[in-house]
Amino acid sequence: MENKANTLFLSFESEEVTFFADLILPIPVPKLFTYRVPRGMAEVLKIGARVIVPFGKKNGRVLTAIVAKLHNTPPTGYQARYINEILDEYPLTTSYQLELFKWISEYYMCCIGEVMNVALPSGLKISSQSKVQFNPDFDYPELLTDFEATLLTELKKHPALSYEELERLMGEGSNVAALIKSLVGKKAIIVFEEVREKYIPKMVRKVRLHRTYEEREQLLVLLQRLEKLPKQQEVVMRYLSHVPMQRTPSLNQKGLDKTILNQDDELSQSSLSTLIKNQVFETFEVIQPRFADTDAGTPQAEIKLTDAQRAASVQIMSQFDSQNIVLLHGITGSGKTEVYIDLIQQALSGGSQVLYLLPEIALTTQIVVRLQRVFGDKMGIYHSKFSDNERVEVWKGVVSEQYQFVVGVRSAVFLPFDNLGLIIVDEEHETSYKQHDPAPRYHARDVAIMLAHWQQAKVLLGSATPSLETYYQAKQGRYGLVELFQRFGDATLPNIVLVNVQQEKKQKTMKQEFSSALLGALEANMERKEQSILFQNRRGYSPYMQCEDCDWTAECTNCAVSLTYHQRDAELRCHYCGHKESVPRVCPTCGSTKVKTIGFGTEKLEDQLQIFFPQSRVLRMDLDTTRAKNAYQQIIQEFEGGQVDILVGTQMITKGLDFDNVSLVGIFDADRLIHFPDFRATERAFQMITQVSGRAGRRAGRQGTVLIQTSNPQQPVLQKVIENNYKGLYEEELQERQNFNYPPFCRLIKLTVRHTDRAISQQAASRLATELTDALGSSRVLGPEEPLVERIRNQFLYDILIKIERDKVNIKAVKTFIQDRINDILTDKGLRQVSIVTDVDCL
Ligand code: ADP
Ligand code: ZN
Ligand code: ZN
């Protein structure tokens, strides 16, 4: 090692070349930064590797950067600083990723550093902001240098230490970066950012036979010896029945949960203790995987596709001959997942990588367990709810080829794939694929399509209710289209019934928010011991609190919205900024005691159900009940366990859930979904209602029922829902979109101007709109307009909507022009404090 470094040093000294590196820094600055490569580093430094560099005026401030380019031209205008440290000898980012970062920054009009910042888990971005903790899984102390060991001992005494604290500990002039690098390499420490939760693995106690007994003869000897000790022998036999190591000795290493071995009887417990004491068994601890581990080591392959699924799979493969993108339009419960699994297996056996994207809320234990049964531990899981450390492990697992297949959420498109054969985007219509904040405001489906394009991979988009944009592409012949209109098993789609709430109100048969029809159906369902799901897309108890005497309503002090009453915590909350207030006893304006709530959310429904059905068990699933770490999984598990009669929830319950015993779905306030002031409201309402309806009757033998409460059953979109007429909805909506020139007939870019002073915000917005209109024409520029909620967090908002044709326009030039206009405004002295958010392909 030493020798090699010396020769390198010499060879560079004789050539006298100075190397420079252009680096991507994870900050919102629209350019690359040039740094000097120290001698000796040039040989090992590669494009795509991470380096640590000093940044900013303050001494000692460091950031992690990615090498984008190596050259020998010094920068003009500034003195290049030296790179401190190389973090990767083998780059952790691929050339595809660098290309992707660049594409995203151009297409979505943001800085490449912002892309990097979102793409890399913070464990890969060591900076002065970083914290480190001892890795509780570390058990190779013999790998440490004395110095590292001392430091680690120090680290164990603290929950975590910051970069600066480490510097102080190590003394003047120390190289903290190098130390972190080495300790991370040995898996002795974990790097994270304070904002993220600390990684606390859950440990499981396991037992296994002592290594000696992995040899067949030794095991036989042991069993013979235990003949005289039947209790102990029984424990060993029980172990062997769970861990068939006679056939596969290596299985022993994985061991068995201790709780399985000493089940309930005390005798086996004491026998086991004796066996451990006598070193027949040894105990050890492992980390409990995030998702219930279903014997991940033994994949039980072979899924049997139904004829319809087989046909769909074959059609998809044959369409891939001529198309890069295929849409699988398959109704709810048709078993799209099964088709995906089949295609994934084919792609993997062809030697390429596979990415399977799911909306965050749909990536549940249910689906993971199904996939693990087939793919075992070859599959990586990438979830934003995971700790940073776990995400880093998946990232590295892709580089090291441990994971050829990853199932993940939106941000999984940033993983370092370099040989993708197939990308699946399930529930492609889901709006949560679009990132809202911070930049890059990317759409994972569209990024996936670009990613696939570069790697010559195929893309399969799947949905029961495709987005209009995607279906249009398929109809135009730009994407393939395969249909799967048969539910798995002999299950049928549920029977959908509209309940006229106006009429029931007249007849006085409504009980609070419940129609008599729905109450009757719920009751009958409970008698049959079947489960029900109720959908109301609004959380909290009620969205308004108002004084009957003076019309005062509770409003947020920071935002232009009413506060939502949350009964459980007895407070009023703003759903935009999180502001909280206690509930006033009397009206703050007139002192009246007649302060009442108006409208209803999931909490109120839960409350009313307890009154109507005091014996029933009701669970609620919304943002408020799922904040705690595993709450979401727990609710699903409890409901699946069957002890729960009714699940009430927001749109969280519309996605991907697959319960056997649900035969009734009730939908509240359908009119509010339909009349939301947005050109996509009809499409959204259809998608949401169809998806939540699809949770009913997923098993053969009994058709499910869906009751939709509405004031106007004649509304066309509801008729389309009843008929399950996606195509009809598509035709009508498309016509509307064409008439008013909305996507898919144009592209949308939304600019939102924000400032704490309304006048300044408005001034900036109208200047921007005028300049854009002058150049692009008034048909392409709408606004400025106050959005529905015109003030959030004390910032006054103005929206400008830009419509650009899909063809015959140089969209790149238009974007550059828009960016220039924005920059002009932001550099204007009077408007400098204004912020302008750019949202390309806004939803
Ligand atoms: P979708 O995503 O199209 O709504 P799923 O993939 O969730 O449907 O499948 C619905 C249910 O049917 C799941 O419980 C799944 O396990 C089951 N299923 C579908 N196809 C098969 C098959 N070929 N063999 C066994 N079970 C299947
Ligand atoms: Zn009042
Ligand atoms: Zn607010």
mmCIF file of C-alpha atoms in Angstrom, residues 649-797:
data_model
loop_
_atom_site.group_PDB
_atom_site.id
_atom_site.type_symbol
_atom_site.label_atom_id
_atom_site.label_comp_id
_atom_site.label_asym_id
_atom_site.label_seq_id
_atom_site.Cartn_x
_atom_site.Cartn_y
_atom_site.Cartn_z
ATOM 1 C CA GLY A 649 -60.389 5.851 6.813
ATOM 2 C CA THR A 650 -59.261 8.520 4.394
ATOM 3 C CA GLN A 651 -57.721 7.785 1.014
ATOM 4 C CA MET A 652 -55.113 5.742 2.849
ATOM 5 C CA ILE A 653 -57.517 2.828 2.658
ATOM 6 C CA THR A 654 -58.051 3.086 -1.091
ATOM 7 C CA LYS A 655 -54.714 1.680 -2.069
ATOM 8 C CA GLY A 656 -53.694 -1.883 -2.640
ATOM 9 C CA LEU A 657 -55.232 -3.358 0.495
ATOM 10 C CA ASP A 658 -56.365 -6.933 0.013
ATOM 11 C CA PHE A 659 -58.656 -8.319 2.713
ATOM 12 C CA ASP A 660 -60.543 -11.560 2.361
ATOM 13 C CA ASN A 661 -63.503 -10.797 4.527
ATOM 14 C CA VAL A 662 -64.567 -7.326 3.421
ATOM 15 C CA SER A 663 -67.943 -7.439 1.727
ATOM 16 C CA LEU A 664 -69.230 -3.910 2.294
ATOM 17 C CA VAL A 665 -67.765 -0.529 1.445
ATOM 18 C CA GLY A 666 -69.477 2.742 2.339
ATOM 19 C CA ILE A 667 -68.470 6.039 0.740
ATOM 20 C CA PHE A 668 -69.377 9.391 2.288
ATOM 21 C CA ASP A 669 -69.501 12.835 0.776
ATOM 22 C CA ALA A 670 -68.985 11.681 -2.819
ATOM 23 C CA ASP A 671 -70.179 15.092 -4.001
ATOM 24 C CA ARG A 672 -67.287 16.851 -2.362
ATOM 25 C CA LEU A 673 -64.824 14.650 -4.254
ATOM 26 C CA ILE A 674 -66.569 15.372 -7.545
ATOM 27 C CA HIS A 675 -66.942 19.114 -7.141
ATOM 28 C CA PHE A 676 -63.448 19.889 -6.005
ATOM 29 C CA PRO A 677 -62.383 22.942 -8.016
ATOM 30 C CA ASP A 678 -59.738 21.342 -10.205
ATOM 31 C CA PHE A 679 -59.824 20.230 -13.804
ATOM 32 C CA ARG A 680 -58.821 16.738 -12.706
ATOM 33 C CA ALA A 681 -61.610 16.416 -10.103
ATOM 34 C CA THR A 682 -63.816 14.088 -12.163
ATOM 35 C CA GLU A 683 -60.929 11.803 -13.020
ATOM 36 C CA ARG A 684 -59.785 11.766 -9.388
ATOM 37 C CA ALA A 685 -63.259 11.091 -8.021
ATOM 38 C CA PHE A 686 -63.705 8.181 -10.411
ATOM 39 C CA GLN A 687 -60.299 6.757 -9.473
ATOM 40 C CA MET A 688 -60.793 7.130 -5.765
ATOM 41 C CA ILE A 689 -64.316 5.702 -5.660
ATOM 42 C CA THR A 690 -63.422 2.805 -7.970
ATOM 43 C CA GLN A 691 -60.300 1.970 -6.001
ATOM 44 C CA VAL A 692 -61.988 1.995 -2.624
ATOM 45 C CA SER A 693 -64.921 0.022 -4.032
ATOM 46 C CA GLY A 694 -62.395 -2.512 -5.225
ATOM 47 C CA ARG A 695 -61.639 -3.456 -1.613
ATOM 48 C CA ALA A 696 -65.002 -5.224 -1.428
ATOM 49 C CA GLY A 697 -65.739 -8.810 -2.403
ATOM 50 C CA ARG A 698 -62.261 -9.894 -3.377
ATOM 51 C CA ARG A 699 -63.020 -13.539 -2.726
ATOM 52 C CA ALA A 700 -65.133 -15.931 -4.685
ATOM 53 C CA GLY A 701 -68.544 -16.927 -3.425
ATOM 54 C CA ARG A 702 -70.075 -13.664 -2.336
ATOM 55 C CA GLN A 703 -70.414 -10.484 -4.244
ATOM 56 C CA GLY A 704 -69.478 -7.383 -2.317
ATOM 57 C CA THR A 705 -71.644 -4.296 -1.991
ATOM 58 C CA VAL A 706 -70.680 -0.641 -2.224
ATOM 59 C CA LEU A 707 -72.977 2.123 -1.000
ATOM 60 C CA ILE A 708 -72.194 5.642 -2.159
ATOM 61 C CA GLN A 709 -73.927 8.474 -0.300
ATOM 62 C CA THR A 710 -74.637 11.383 -2.603
ATOM 63 C CA SER A 711 -77.025 14.301 -2.951
ATOM 64 C CA ASN A 712 -77.218 13.864 -6.676
ATOM 65 C CA PRO A 713 -77.249 10.290 -7.971
ATOM 66 C CA GLN A 714 -77.678 11.548 -11.551
ATOM 67 C CA GLN A 715 -74.147 12.853 -11.814
ATOM 68 C CA PRO A 716 -72.532 11.267 -14.878
ATOM 69 C CA VAL A 717 -69.333 10.302 -13.099
ATOM 70 C CA LEU A 718 -71.291 8.281 -10.527
ATOM 71 C CA GLN A 719 -73.155 6.531 -13.316
ATOM 72 C CA LYS A 720 -69.790 5.633 -14.858
ATOM 73 C CA VAL A 721 -68.632 4.263 -11.526
ATOM 74 C CA ILE A 722 -71.682 2.012 -11.205
ATOM 75 C CA GLU A 723 -71.234 0.695 -14.718
ATOM 76 C CA ASN A 724 -67.489 0.275 -14.140
ATOM 77 C CA ASN A 725 -67.213 2.223 -17.348
ATOM 78 C CA TYR A 726 -63.669 3.521 -17.406
ATOM 79 C CA LYS A 727 -63.658 3.911 -21.155
ATOM 80 C CA GLY A 728 -66.796 6.029 -21.104
ATOM 81 C CA LEU A 729 -65.295 8.261 -18.492
ATOM 82 C CA TYR A 730 -62.110 8.512 -20.511
ATOM 83 C CA GLU A 731 -63.925 9.568 -23.686
ATOM 84 C CA GLU A 732 -65.929 12.266 -21.942
ATOM 85 C CA GLU A 733 -63.071 13.627 -19.932
ATOM 86 C CA LEU A 734 -60.788 13.659 -22.916
ATOM 87 C CA GLN A 735 -63.298 15.756 -24.806
ATOM 88 C CA GLU A 736 -63.400 18.254 -21.935
ATOM 89 C CA ARG A 737 -59.653 18.413 -21.795
ATOM 90 C CA GLN A 738 -59.471 19.038 -25.507
ATOM 91 C CA ASN A 739 -62.134 21.742 -25.383
ATOM 92 C CA PHE A 740 -60.363 23.642 -22.649
ATOM 93 C CA ASN A 741 -56.834 22.689 -23.620
ATOM 94 C CA TYR A 742 -55.604 20.763 -20.617
ATOM 95 C CA PRO A 743 -53.325 17.727 -20.365
ATOM 96 C CA PRO A 744 -52.866 15.423 -22.176
ATOM 97 C CA PHE A 745 -53.253 18.065 -24.892
ATOM 98 C CA CYS A 746 -50.710 20.411 -23.372
ATOM 99 C CA ARG A 747 -48.001 20.486 -20.736
ATOM 100 C CA LEU A 748 -48.517 22.502 -17.590
ATOM 101 C CA ILE A 749 -45.972 24.465 -15.634
ATOM 102 C CA LYS A 750 -47.125 26.167 -12.482
ATOM 103 C CA LEU A 751 -45.241 29.054 -10.934
ATOM 104 C CA THR A 752 -46.148 30.000 -7.396
ATOM 105 C CA VAL A 753 -44.962 33.352 -6.120
ATOM 106 C CA ARG A 754 -44.713 33.734 -2.340
ATOM 107 C CA HIS A 755 -44.041 36.608 -0.011
ATOM 108 C CA THR A 756 -45.098 37.675 3.456
ATOM 109 C CA ASP A 757 -46.324 40.990 2.070
ATOM 110 C CA ARG A 758 -49.355 40.598 -0.162
ATOM 111 C CA ALA A 759 -48.549 43.659 -2.245
ATOM 112 C CA ILE A 760 -45.003 42.529 -2.986
ATOM 113 C CA SER A 761 -46.141 39.037 -3.818
ATOM 114 C CA GLN A 762 -48.753 40.422 -6.165
ATOM 115 C CA GLN A 763 -46.338 42.856 -7.769
ATOM 116 C CA ALA A 764 -43.815 40.128 -8.510
ATOM 117 C CA ALA A 765 -46.527 37.814 -9.822
ATOM 118 C CA SER A 766 -48.061 40.334 -12.176
ATOM 119 C CA ARG A 767 -44.703 41.411 -13.496
ATOM 120 C CA LEU A 768 -43.776 37.783 -14.138
ATOM 121 C CA ALA A 769 -47.127 37.068 -15.763
ATOM 122 C CA THR A 770 -46.894 40.123 -17.975
ATOM 123 C CA GLU A 771 -43.410 39.270 -19.192
ATOM 124 C CA LEU A 772 -44.425 35.693 -19.883
ATOM 125 C CA THR A 773 -47.638 36.709 -21.627
ATOM 126 C CA ASP A 774 -45.798 39.205 -23.811
ATOM 127 C CA ALA A 775 -43.516 36.484 -25.091
ATOM 128 C CA LEU A 776 -45.708 33.388 -25.024
ATOM 129 C CA GLY A 777 -49.119 34.884 -25.748
ATOM 130 C CA SER A 778 -52.166 35.140 -23.525
ATOM 131 C CA SER A 779 -53.526 31.731 -24.479
ATOM 132 C CA ARG A 780 -50.477 30.106 -22.944
ATOM 133 C CA VAL A 781 -50.351 32.048 -19.699
ATOM 134 C CA LEU A 782 -53.115 32.059 -17.085
ATOM 135 C CA GLY A 783 -53.082 34.239 -14.005
ATOM 136 C CA PRO A 784 -51.727 35.461 -11.695
ATOM 137 C CA GLU A 785 -54.479 34.087 -9.567
ATOM 138 C CA GLU A 786 -54.885 33.538 -5.868
ATOM 139 C CA PRO A 787 -54.997 29.818 -5.193
ATOM 140 C CA LEU A 788 -57.797 28.229 -3.178
ATOM 141 C CA VAL A 789 -55.784 28.745 -0.020
ATOM 142 C CA GLU A 790 -54.211 32.093 -0.725
ATOM 143 C CA ARG A 791 -52.096 32.350 2.394
ATOM 144 C CA ILE A 792 -50.040 29.558 3.942
ATOM 145 C CA ARG A 793 -47.585 30.032 6.790
ATOM 146 C CA ASN A 794 -48.074 33.766 6.492
ATOM 147 C CA GLN A 795 -46.937 33.801 2.888
ATOM 148 C CA PHE A 796 -49.285 35.255 0.299
ATOM 149 C CA LEU A 797 -49.484 33.083 -2.781
#
